[in-house]
CSV table of C-alpha atoms in Angstrom, one decimal:
chain,number,residue,atom,x,y,z
A,1,MET,CA,19.9,79.5,-24.6
A,2,ILE,CA,21.6,79.8,-21.2
A,3,GLU,CA,20.2,76.4,-20.1
A,4,SER,CA,21.4,74.8,-23.3
A,5,ILE,CA,25.0,76.1,-22.7
A,6,ILE,CA,24.9,75.0,-19.1
A,7,LEU,CA,23.8,71.5,-20.1
A,8,LEU,CA,26.5,71.4,-22.8
A,9,LEU,CA,29.2,72.4,-20.3
A,10,SER,CA,27.8,70.1,-17.6
A,11,THR,CA,27.8,67.2,-20.1
A,12,LEU,CA,31.4,68.0,-21.2
A,13,PHE,CA,32.6,68.2,-17.6
A,14,CYS,CA,30.8,65.1,-16.5
A,15,ASN,CA,32.1,63.0,-19.5
A,16,GLY,CA,35.6,64.5,-19.1
A,17,VAL,CA,35.8,63.5,-15.5
A,18,SER,CA,34.3,60.1,-16.3
A,19,CYS,CA,37.0,59.5,-19.0
A,20,TYR,CA,39.7,60.5,-16.5
A,21,ILE,CA,38.3,58.0,-14.0
A,22,GLY,CA,37.9,55.4,-16.7
A,23,TYR,CA,41.6,55.6,-17.6
A,24,GLN,CA,42.5,55.4,-13.9
A,25,LEU,CA,40.4,52.3,-13.5
A,26,LEU,CA,42.3,50.5,-16.2
A,27,GLY,CA,45.4,51.4,-14.3
A,28,THR,CA,47.6,51.2,-17.4
A,29,PHE,CA,48.0,54.9,-18.2
A,30,THR,CA,50.2,57.6,-16.6
A,31,PHE,CA,48.9,61.2,-16.9
A,32,CYS,CA,51.2,64.2,-17.7
A,33,SER,CA,52.0,66.2,-14.7
A,34,LYS,CA,52.5,69.5,-16.6
A,35,LEU,CA,49.7,72.0,-16.1
A,36,TRP,CA,50.1,73.3,-19.6
A,37,ASN,CA,48.9,70.0,-21.1
A,38,TRP,CA,45.7,70.1,-19.1
A,39,VAL,CA,45.1,73.8,-20.1
A,40,ILE,CA,45.5,72.8,-23.7
A,41,LEU,CA,43.1,69.9,-23.2
A,42,ILE,CA,40.4,71.9,-21.6
A,43,SER,CA,40.7,74.8,-24.0
A,44,GLY,CA,40.7,72.4,-27.0
A,45,ALA,CA,37.6,70.5,-25.7
A,46,LEU,CA,35.7,73.7,-25.1
A,47,PHE,CA,36.6,75.1,-28.6
A,48,LEU,CA,35.5,71.9,-30.3
A,49,ALA,CA,32.3,71.6,-28.3
A,50,PHE,CA,31.2,75.2,-29.0
A,51,GLY,CA,32.2,74.7,-32.6
A,52,TRP,CA,30.0,71.7,-33.0
A,53,TYR,CA,27.2,73.5,-31.2
A,54,PHE,CA,27.2,76.9,-32.9
A,55,LEU,CA,28.6,76.1,-36.4
A,56,PHE,CA,26.8,72.8,-37.0
A,57,ASN,CA,23.8,73.5,-34.9
A,58,MET,CA,24.2,70.2,-33.0
A,59,THR,CA,22.1,69.9,-29.9
A,60,ALA,CA,22.9,66.2,-28.9
A,61,TYR,CA,25.2,67.0,-26.0
A,62,SER,CA,26.5,63.5,-25.5
A,63,GLN,CA,27.6,63.3,-29.2
A,64,ILE,CA,29.2,66.7,-28.9
A,65,SER,CA,31.0,65.5,-25.9
A,66,LEU,CA,32.2,62.4,-27.6
A,67,LEU,CA,33.6,64.3,-30.6
A,68,SER,CA,35.2,67.0,-28.4
A,69,LEU,CA,36.9,64.8,-25.8
A,70,TRP,CA,38.8,62.6,-28.4
A,71,ILE,CA,41.8,64.8,-27.6
A,72,PHE,CA,41.8,63.5,-24.0
A,73,PRO,CA,44.7,61.0,-24.6
A,74,PHE,CA,47.0,64.0,-25.3
A,75,VAL,CA,47.3,64.4,-21.5
A,76,ILE,CA,48.5,60.8,-21.2
A,77,SER,CA,52.3,60.0,-21.3
A,78,LYS,CA,53.6,59.4,-24.8
A,79,ASN,CA,54.6,55.8,-24.3
A,80,SER,CA,50.9,54.7,-23.9
A,81,ARG,CA,49.2,57.4,-25.9
A,82,LYS,CA,48.4,55.3,-28.9
A,83,VAL,CA,46.7,52.7,-26.8
A,84,ALA,CA,44.8,55.5,-25.0
A,85,PHE,CA,43.4,56.6,-28.4
A,86,VAL,CA,42.3,53.1,-29.2
A,87,VAL,CA,40.4,52.5,-26.0
A,88,TYR,CA,39.0,56.0,-25.8
A,89,PRO,CA,35.6,55.1,-27.4
A,90,PHE,CA,35.3,52.1,-25.1
A,91,ILE,CA,35.9,54.2,-22.0
A,92,TYR,CA,33.5,56.9,-23.2
A,93,PHE,CA,30.7,54.5,-24.1
A,94,ALA,CA,31.2,52.4,-21.0
A,95,SER,CA,30.8,55.5,-18.7
A,96,SER,CA,27.9,56.8,-20.9
A,97,MET,CA,26.1,53.5,-20.2
A,98,LEU,CA,25.7,54.8,-16.7
A,99,SER,CA,24.0,57.9,-18.0
A,100,SER,CA,21.6,55.7,-20.0
A,101,ILE,CA,20.6,54.0,-16.7
A,102,GLY,CA,20.0,57.4,-15.2
A,103,THR,CA,18.0,58.5,-18.2
A,104,PHE,CA,15.7,55.4,-18.0
A,105,ILE,CA,15.3,55.8,-14.3
A,106,ALA,CA,14.3,59.4,-14.9
A,107,MET,CA,11.7,58.1,-17.5
A,108,VAL,CA,10.2,55.8,-14.9
A,109,ILE,CA,10.1,58.4,-12.1
A,110,GLY,CA,8.7,61.2,-14.3
A,111,HIS,CA,6.4,58.9,-16.4
A,112,SER,CA,7.9,60.4,-19.5
A,113,ASN,CA,9.5,59.3,-22.7
A,114,PHE,CA,13.2,59.5,-23.9
A,115,ASP,CA,12.8,62.8,-25.8
A,116,GLU,CA,11.1,64.5,-22.9
A,117,VAL,CA,13.9,63.5,-20.5
A,118,ILE,CA,16.8,64.7,-22.7
A,119,SER,CA,15.0,68.0,-23.4
A,120,ASN,CA,14.3,68.7,-19.7
A,121,PHE,CA,17.0,70.7,-18.0
A,122,TRP,CA,16.7,69.4,-14.4
A,123,GLN,CA,16.2,65.8,-15.5
A,124,MET,CA,19.4,65.9,-17.6
A,125,LEU,CA,21.3,67.4,-14.6
A,126,PHE,CA,20.0,64.4,-12.6
A,127,VAL,CA,21.3,62.0,-15.3
A,128,LEU,CA,24.7,63.6,-15.4
A,129,LEU,CA,25.0,63.7,-11.6
A,130,PHE,CA,24.0,60.0,-11.5
A,131,GLN,CA,26.7,59.1,-13.9
A,132,LEU,CA,29.3,61.1,-12.0
A,133,ILE,CA,28.4,59.6,-8.6
A,134,ILE,CA,28.6,56.0,-9.9
A,135,MET,CA,32.0,56.7,-11.6
A,136,PHE,CA,33.4,58.1,-8.3
A,137,VAL,CA,32.1,55.1,-6.4
A,138,PHE,CA,34.0,52.8,-8.8
A,139,PHE,CA,37.1,55.0,-8.4
A,140,ILE,CA,37.0,54.9,-4.6
A,141,VAL,CA,36.3,51.1,-4.5
A,142,LYS,CA,39.4,50.5,-6.7
A,143,LYS,CA,41.5,52.8,-4.6
A,144,LEU,CA,40.5,51.0,-1.4
A,145,ILE,CA,40.4,47.4,-2.6
A,146,ALA,CA,42.8,47.1,-5.6
A,147,ARG,CA,44.9,50.2,-5.7
A,148,ASP,CA,47.8,48.7,-7.7
A,149,ALA,CA,45.6,46.6,-10.0
A,150,TYR,CA,46.0,47.3,-13.8
A,151,ILE,CA,45.0,45.8,-17.1
A,152,ILE,CA,47.4,44.7,-19.8
A,153,LEU,CA,45.7,45.8,-23.0
A,154,THR,CA,46.3,43.2,-25.7
A,155,VAL,CA,44.6,43.2,-29.1
A,156,ARG,CA,42.5,40.3,-27.9
A,157,GLN,CA,41.4,42.3,-24.9
A,158,ILE,CA,40.5,45.4,-26.9
A,159,VAL,CA,38.4,43.2,-29.3
A,160,ILE,CA,36.5,41.8,-26.3
A,161,PHE,CA,35.8,45.3,-25.0
A,162,TYR,CA,34.5,46.6,-28.3
A,163,THR,CA,32.4,43.4,-28.8
A,164,VAL,CA,30.7,44.0,-25.5
A,165,ILE,CA,30.1,47.7,-26.3
A,166,PHE,CA,28.6,46.8,-29.7
A,167,CYS,CA,26.3,44.2,-28.2
A,168,SER,CA,25.2,46.6,-25.4
A,169,VAL,CA,24.5,49.5,-27.7
A,170,ALA,CA,22.7,47.3,-30.2
A,171,LEU,CA,20.5,45.9,-27.5
A,172,LEU,CA,19.5,49.3,-26.0
A,173,SER,CA,19.0,50.8,-29.5
A,174,ILE,CA,16.5,48.0,-30.4
A,175,ILE,CA,14.6,48.5,-27.1
A,176,VAL,CA,14.5,52.3,-27.5
A,177,ALA,CA,13.2,51.8,-31.1
A,178,LEU,CA,10.4,49.6,-29.7
A,179,GLU,CA,9.3,52.3,-27.3
A,180,GLY,CA,6.9,53.9,-29.7
A,181,ILE,CA,5.3,50.6,-30.6
A,182,VAL,CA,4.6,49.2,-27.1
A,183,SER,CA,1.6,50.8,-25.5
A,184,ASN,CA,2.5,50.1,-21.8
A,185,GLU,CA,4.8,53.0,-21.2
A,186,LEU,CA,5.7,52.1,-17.6
A,187,GLY,CA,6.5,48.5,-18.5
A,188,MET,CA,8.6,49.7,-21.4
A,189,ASN,CA,10.6,52.1,-19.2
A,190,MET,CA,11.2,49.4,-16.6
A,191,LEU,CA,12.4,47.1,-19.3
A,192,LEU,CA,14.8,49.9,-20.4
A,193,VAL,CA,16.1,50.3,-16.9
A,194,PHE,CA,16.7,46.6,-16.4
A,195,ALA,CA,18.3,46.2,-19.9
A,196,SER,CA,20.7,49.1,-19.3
A,197,ILE,CA,21.6,47.7,-15.9
A,198,ALA,CA,22.3,44.3,-17.6
A,199,CYS,CA,24.5,46.0,-20.2
A,200,ALA,CA,26.4,48.0,-17.5
A,201,SER,CA,26.9,44.7,-15.6
A,202,LEU,CA,28.2,43.1,-18.8
A,203,LEU,CA,30.7,45.9,-19.2
A,204,PHE,CA,31.7,45.5,-15.6
A,205,LEU,CA,32.3,41.8,-16.1
A,206,ALA,CA,34.4,42.5,-19.3
A,207,VAL,CA,36.6,44.8,-17.2
A,208,TYR,CA,36.8,42.3,-14.4
A,209,GLN,CA,37.7,39.6,-16.8
A,210,ALA,CA,40.5,41.8,-18.1
A,211,TYR,CA,41.8,42.2,-14.5
A,212,LEU,CA,41.7,38.4,-14.1
A,213,ASN,CA,43.6,37.8,-17.3
A,214,THR,CA,46.3,40.4,-16.3
A,215,ASN,CA,46.6,38.7,-12.8
A,216,GLN,CA,47.0,35.3,-14.5
A,217,LYS,CA,49.7,36.8,-16.8
A,218,LEU,CA,51.5,38.3,-13.8
A,219,LEU,CA,51.2,35.0,-11.9
A,220,ARG,CA,52.9,33.2,-14.8
A,221,GLU,CA,55.6,35.9,-14.7
A,222,LYS,CA,56.1,35.3,-11.0
A,223,ASN,CA,56.2,31.5,-11.5
A,224,GLN,CA,58.8,32.0,-14.2
A,225,LEU,CA,60.8,34.2,-11.9
A,226,GLN,CA,60.7,31.6,-9.2
A,227,ALA,CA,61.7,28.9,-11.6
A,228,ASP,CA,64.6,31.0,-12.9
A,229,PHE,CA,65.7,31.7,-9.3
A,230,GLN,CA,65.7,28.0,-8.5
A,231,LYS,CA,68.0,27.4,-11.4
A,232,MET,CA,70.3,30.1,-10.2
A,233,GLN,CA,70.3,28.6,-6.7
A,234,GLN,CA,71.3,25.2,-8.2
A,235,MET,CA,74.1,26.8,-10.3
A,236,TYR,CA,75.2,28.8,-7.2
A,237,TYR,CA,75.5,25.7,-5.0
A,238,GLU,CA,77.2,23.8,-7.9
A,239,THR,CA,79.7,26.6,-8.2
A,240,ILE,CA,80.4,26.5,-4.4
A,241,LEU,CA,80.8,22.7,-4.5
A,242,LYS,CA,83.3,23.0,-7.4
A,243,GLN,CA,85.3,25.6,-5.7
A,244,ASN,CA,85.4,23.5,-2.5
A,245,GLU,CA,86.6,20.6,-4.6
A,246,ASP,CA,89.3,22.7,-6.3
A,247,ILE,CA,90.4,24.0,-2.9
A,248,ARG,CA,90.5,20.5,-1.5
A,249,LYS,CA,92.7,19.3,-4.4
A,250,PHE,CA,95.0,22.2,-4.1
A,251,LYS,CA,95.4,21.6,-0.3
A,252,HIS,CA,96.2,18.0,-1.0
A,253,ASP,CA,99.1,19.0,-3.3
A,254,ILE,CA,100.2,22.1,-1.5
A,255,ASN,CA,103.2,20.5,0.2
A,256,GLY,CA,104.6,19.3,-3.1
A,257,HIS,CA,104.2,22.7,-4.7
A,258,LEU,CA,105.8,24.4,-1.7
A,259,GLN,CA,108.8,22.1,-1.9
A,260,THR,CA,109.2,22.8,-5.7
A,261,ILE,CA,108.9,26.6,-5.1
A,262,ARG,CA,111.4,26.4,-2.2
A,263,TYR,CA,113.9,24.5,-4.4
A,264,LEU,CA,113.5,27.0,-7.3
A,265,ASN,CA,114.0,29.8,-4.9
A,266,MET,CA,117.2,28.3,-3.5
A,267,GLU,CA,118.5,27.8,-7.0
A,268,GLU,CA,117.7,31.5,-7.7
A,269,ASN,CA,116.0,30.4,-10.9
A,270,VAL,CA,113.7,33.3,-11.2
A,271,GLN,CA,112.4,32.5,-14.7
A,272,ASP,CA,111.5,28.9,-13.8
A,273,LEU,CA,109.9,30.1,-10.5
A,274,GLU,CA,107.7,32.6,-12.3
A,275,GLU,CA,106.6,30.1,-14.9
A,276,TYR,CA,105.8,27.5,-12.2
A,277,LEU,CA,103.7,30.1,-10.2
A,278,GLN,CA,101.8,31.0,-13.4
A,279,LYS,CA,101.2,27.3,-14.1
A,280,ILE,CA,99.8,26.8,-10.5
A,281,GLU,CA,97.5,29.8,-11.0
A,282,GLN,CA,96.2,28.5,-14.4
A,283,GLN,CA,95.6,25.0,-13.1
A,284,THR,CA,93.8,26.0,-9.9
A,285,SER,CA,91.6,28.8,-11.4
A,286,ILE,CA,89.9,29.2,-8.0
A,287,ASP,CA,87.4,32.1,-8.1
A,288,LEU,CA,86.6,33.0,-4.5
A,289,GLN,CA,84.1,35.8,-5.6
A,290,THR,CA,80.9,34.0,-4.8
A,291,ARG,CA,80.2,36.2,-1.8
A,292,TYR,CA,79.4,39.6,-3.2
A,293,THR,CA,77.1,41.2,-0.6
A,294,GLY,CA,76.8,38.6,2.2
A,295,ASN,CA,73.1,38.1,1.4
A,296,LYS,CA,72.5,34.6,0.1
A,297,MET,CA,69.6,35.5,-2.2
A,298,ILE,CA,71.2,38.5,-3.8
A,299,ASP,CA,74.5,36.7,-4.2
A,300,ILE,CA,72.8,34.0,-6.1
A,301,LEU,CA,71.4,36.6,-8.5
A,302,LEU,CA,74.8,38.3,-8.8
A,303,VAL,CA,76.6,35.0,-9.6
A,304,ASP,CA,74.2,34.4,-12.4
A,305,LEU,CA,74.5,38.1,-13.6
A,306,CYS,CA,78.3,37.9,-13.5
A,307,ASN,CA,78.4,34.6,-15.4
A,308,GLN,CA,76.2,35.9,-18.2
A,309,ALA,CA,78.1,39.2,-18.2
A,310,ASN,CA,81.4,37.4,-18.6
A,311,LEU,CA,80.0,35.5,-21.6
A,312,ASN,CA,79.0,38.8,-23.2
A,313,GLY,CA,82.3,40.6,-22.4
A,314,ILE,CA,80.6,42.9,-19.8
A,315,GLU,CA,82.4,44.0,-16.7
A,316,VAL,CA,80.5,43.9,-13.5
A,317,HIS,CA,81.4,45.8,-10.3
A,318,VAL,CA,79.6,45.1,-7.0
A,319,ASP,CA,80.0,47.2,-3.9
A,320,GLY,CA,78.1,47.0,-0.6
A,321,TYR,CA,76.9,44.7,2.1
A,322,LEU,CA,73.5,43.2,2.9
A,323,PRO,CA,72.7,40.8,5.8
A,324,ASN,CA,70.5,37.8,5.3
A,325,GLN,CA,68.0,38.9,7.9
A,326,LEU,CA,65.9,41.8,6.6
A,327,ALA,CA,62.4,43.0,7.2
A,328,ILE,CA,61.9,42.9,3.4
A,329,GLU,CA,60.4,39.6,2.1
A,330,GLU,CA,62.8,37.5,0.2
A,331,PHE,CA,60.4,37.2,-2.8
A,332,ASP,CA,60.1,41.0,-3.0
A,333,LEU,CA,63.8,41.5,-2.7
A,334,THR,CA,64.4,39.0,-5.5
A,335,THR,CA,61.7,40.6,-7.7
A,336,VAL,CA,63.4,44.1,-7.5
A,337,CYS,CA,67.0,42.9,-7.9
A,338,PHE,CA,66.3,40.3,-10.6
A,339,ASN,CA,64.4,42.6,-12.8
A,340,LEU,CA,66.8,45.5,-12.5
A,341,PHE,CA,69.8,43.2,-13.0
A,342,LYS,CA,68.1,41.6,-16.0
A,343,ASN,CA,67.3,45.0,-17.6
A,344,ALA,CA,70.8,46.3,-17.1
A,345,LEU,CA,72.3,43.1,-18.7
A,346,GLU,CA,69.9,43.4,-21.7
A,347,ALA,CA,70.7,47.1,-22.2
A,348,THR,CA,74.4,46.7,-21.9
A,349,SER,CA,74.5,43.7,-24.2
A,350,GLN,CA,73.3,46.0,-27.1
A,351,VAL,CA,76.2,48.4,-26.6
A,352,THR,CA,79.1,48.0,-29.1
A,353,GLU,CA,81.7,50.4,-27.5
A,354,LYS,CA,83.9,48.3,-25.1
A,355,HIS,CA,84.3,51.1,-22.5
A,356,LYS,CA,80.5,51.3,-22.2
A,357,ARG,CA,80.0,47.6,-21.6
A,358,TYR,CA,79.8,47.7,-17.8
A,359,ILE,CA,77.3,47.3,-14.9
A,360,ASP,CA,78.0,49.0,-11.5
A,361,ILE,CA,75.9,47.8,-8.6
A,362,PHE,CA,75.8,49.4,-5.1
A,363,ILE,CA,73.7,47.9,-2.4
A,364,ASP,CA,73.4,48.7,1.3
A,365,TYR,CA,70.8,48.6,4.2
A,366,VAL,CA,69.5,50.8,7.0
A,367,ASP,CA,68.5,49.3,10.4
A,368,LEU,CA,67.6,46.0,8.8
A,369,SER,CA,64.3,47.4,7.5
A,370,HIS,CA,65.3,49.5,4.5
A,371,LEU,CA,67.3,48.7,1.4
A,372,VAL,CA,69.3,51.1,-0.8
A,373,LEU,CA,70.1,49.8,-4.4
A,374,GLU,CA,71.7,51.6,-7.3
A,375,VAL,CA,72.3,50.0,-10.7
A,376,LYS,CA,74.3,51.8,-13.4
A,377,ASN,CA,75.0,50.4,-16.8
A,378,GLY,CA,76.3,51.7,-20.1
A,379,ILE,CA,73.9,52.4,-23.0
A,380,SER,CA,74.3,53.1,-26.7
A,381,GLN,CA,71.9,56.1,-26.6
A,382,LYS,CA,69.9,58.1,-24.1
A,383,VAL,CA,66.8,56.4,-22.8
A,384,VAL,CA,63.5,58.3,-22.9
A,385,ILE,CA,61.9,58.2,-19.4
A,386,GLU,CA,58.3,59.4,-18.9
A,387,GLY,CA,56.6,59.2,-15.6
A,388,ASN,CA,59.2,56.7,-14.2
A,389,HIS,CA,58.5,54.5,-17.2
A,390,VAL,CA,61.0,53.6,-20.0
A,391,ARG,CA,59.7,54.1,-23.5
A,392,THR,CA,60.5,50.8,-25.1
A,393,THR,CA,62.0,50.2,-28.5
A,394,LYS,CA,61.2,46.5,-28.5
A,395,GLU,CA,58.8,45.1,-31.0
A,396,ASP,CA,56.8,43.3,-28.3
A,397,VAL,CA,55.6,46.5,-26.7
A,398,ARG,CA,52.6,44.9,-24.9
A,399,ASN,CA,54.7,42.5,-22.9
A,400,HIS,CA,57.8,44.6,-22.4
A,401,GLY,CA,57.9,46.6,-19.2
A,402,ILE,CA,56.2,43.9,-17.0
A,403,GLY,CA,59.4,43.5,-15.1
A,404,LEU,CA,59.6,47.2,-14.4
A,405,ARG,CA,56.0,47.2,-13.4
A,406,ASN,CA,56.7,44.4,-10.9
A,407,VAL,CA,59.5,46.6,-9.5
A,408,ILE,CA,57.2,49.6,-9.2
A,409,SER,CA,54.5,47.5,-7.6
A,410,THR,CA,57.0,46.1,-5.0
A,411,VAL,CA,58.4,49.6,-4.3
A,412,GLU,CA,54.8,50.9,-3.7
A,413,LYS,CA,54.1,48.0,-1.4
A,414,TYR,CA,56.8,49.2,1.0
A,415,ASP,CA,56.1,52.9,0.4
A,416,GLY,CA,59.5,53.1,-1.1
A,417,TYR,CA,61.1,55.2,-3.8
A,418,LEU,CA,62.2,54.4,-7.4
A,419,ASN,CA,64.0,56.8,-9.6
A,420,LEU,CA,65.0,56.2,-13.2
A,421,ASP,CA,67.5,58.5,-14.9
A,422,SER,CA,69.5,58.5,-18.1
A,423,THR,CA,72.4,60.4,-19.6
A,424,GLU,CA,73.7,60.0,-23.1
A,425,THR,CA,76.0,57.1,-22.1
A,426,GLU,CA,74.6,55.7,-18.8
A,427,PHE,CA,71.3,54.5,-17.4
A,428,ILE,CA,70.7,54.7,-13.6
A,429,ALA,CA,68.1,53.0,-11.5
A,430,LYS,CA,67.9,53.9,-7.8
A,431,VAL,CA,65.6,52.1,-5.3
A,432,PHE,CA,64.9,52.7,-1.7
A,433,LEU,CA,62.7,50.2,0.1
């Protein structure tokens, strides 16, 4: 009885840790930081596990664990909780595949069959320990090699995951069913080991393929960002050329205008003088505000932002100074500013109240190696922020948020700081690189 309870708790613990690592490996989910959520999870999982064990006399610990840990997604932030529930069976079965390998290895070592292994206390502890060690190895490898890597979970990707799981489980089930028919026990056990390793490799390839697909999508996003920025550069230089041309024309006619102004002043014709000055102002229309911060890259983005904001009746205020020579790479600087400016413009464009249609930008630097950026914009309602992620209201939930992820990734690259905050009327993004 005591050994059974120890095995039940060990299986629950092992699979719970494996699920946690599995969600971490996908890199898409943010866990709740409140201790209370974890207390509820552990208590609920224990309650369900002992309920299945005592009330329904279930002795299949792996199945008990599967049915008890389905509440695991409740410790994941709300903005990705639904997807966490969808992929929970995949994460559970993928990690359990490792325990299958351990089980078949134990069968080979102990010259025993499947039923003998799962009923043996020490062999089952070996199986659980094997699963846990392999999951930790995967976790450490990801932290060392691809710490910031994550997977965008589309419907197509989830279908691929479950197809691989179905094929793997079907293959192992067929081989296990043949165990009682084949007379060569050692050969059969070796076949089970190699088949389970092949299935685990297939699962690994499915996850790796998901990483590759995500990287391709992010690469397309970066290429699109680069293309947009090149268009902004062209518009920026065209604006400068137009202003230079306007200034040149104005300089050419300045003597004539001065003579007319001097004459009207001598005649003390105040009304005609005022009308003439207004006419000069209307005809020249020279906008000298193409230099916002002094940094060419950021000013290009700000020119585009201000042009789009003016078309939408949004007022933009820019304050601060930024030199051209910074320790921060130009592409990373563009990624952070472009996405924050774009998000601010999108959010403010949805505001109907005129006094809330504004964007305030402050930018500064510290010893040429650190950047301080603050972007404030009006909003129609308070934004829900969970774990420094914005809960989107867009229909395209899967694709939305990639820009913010790029910002977070860039901030982490420089060991910087990002803080998102919201009041009832204003959204604030602060970045320190």
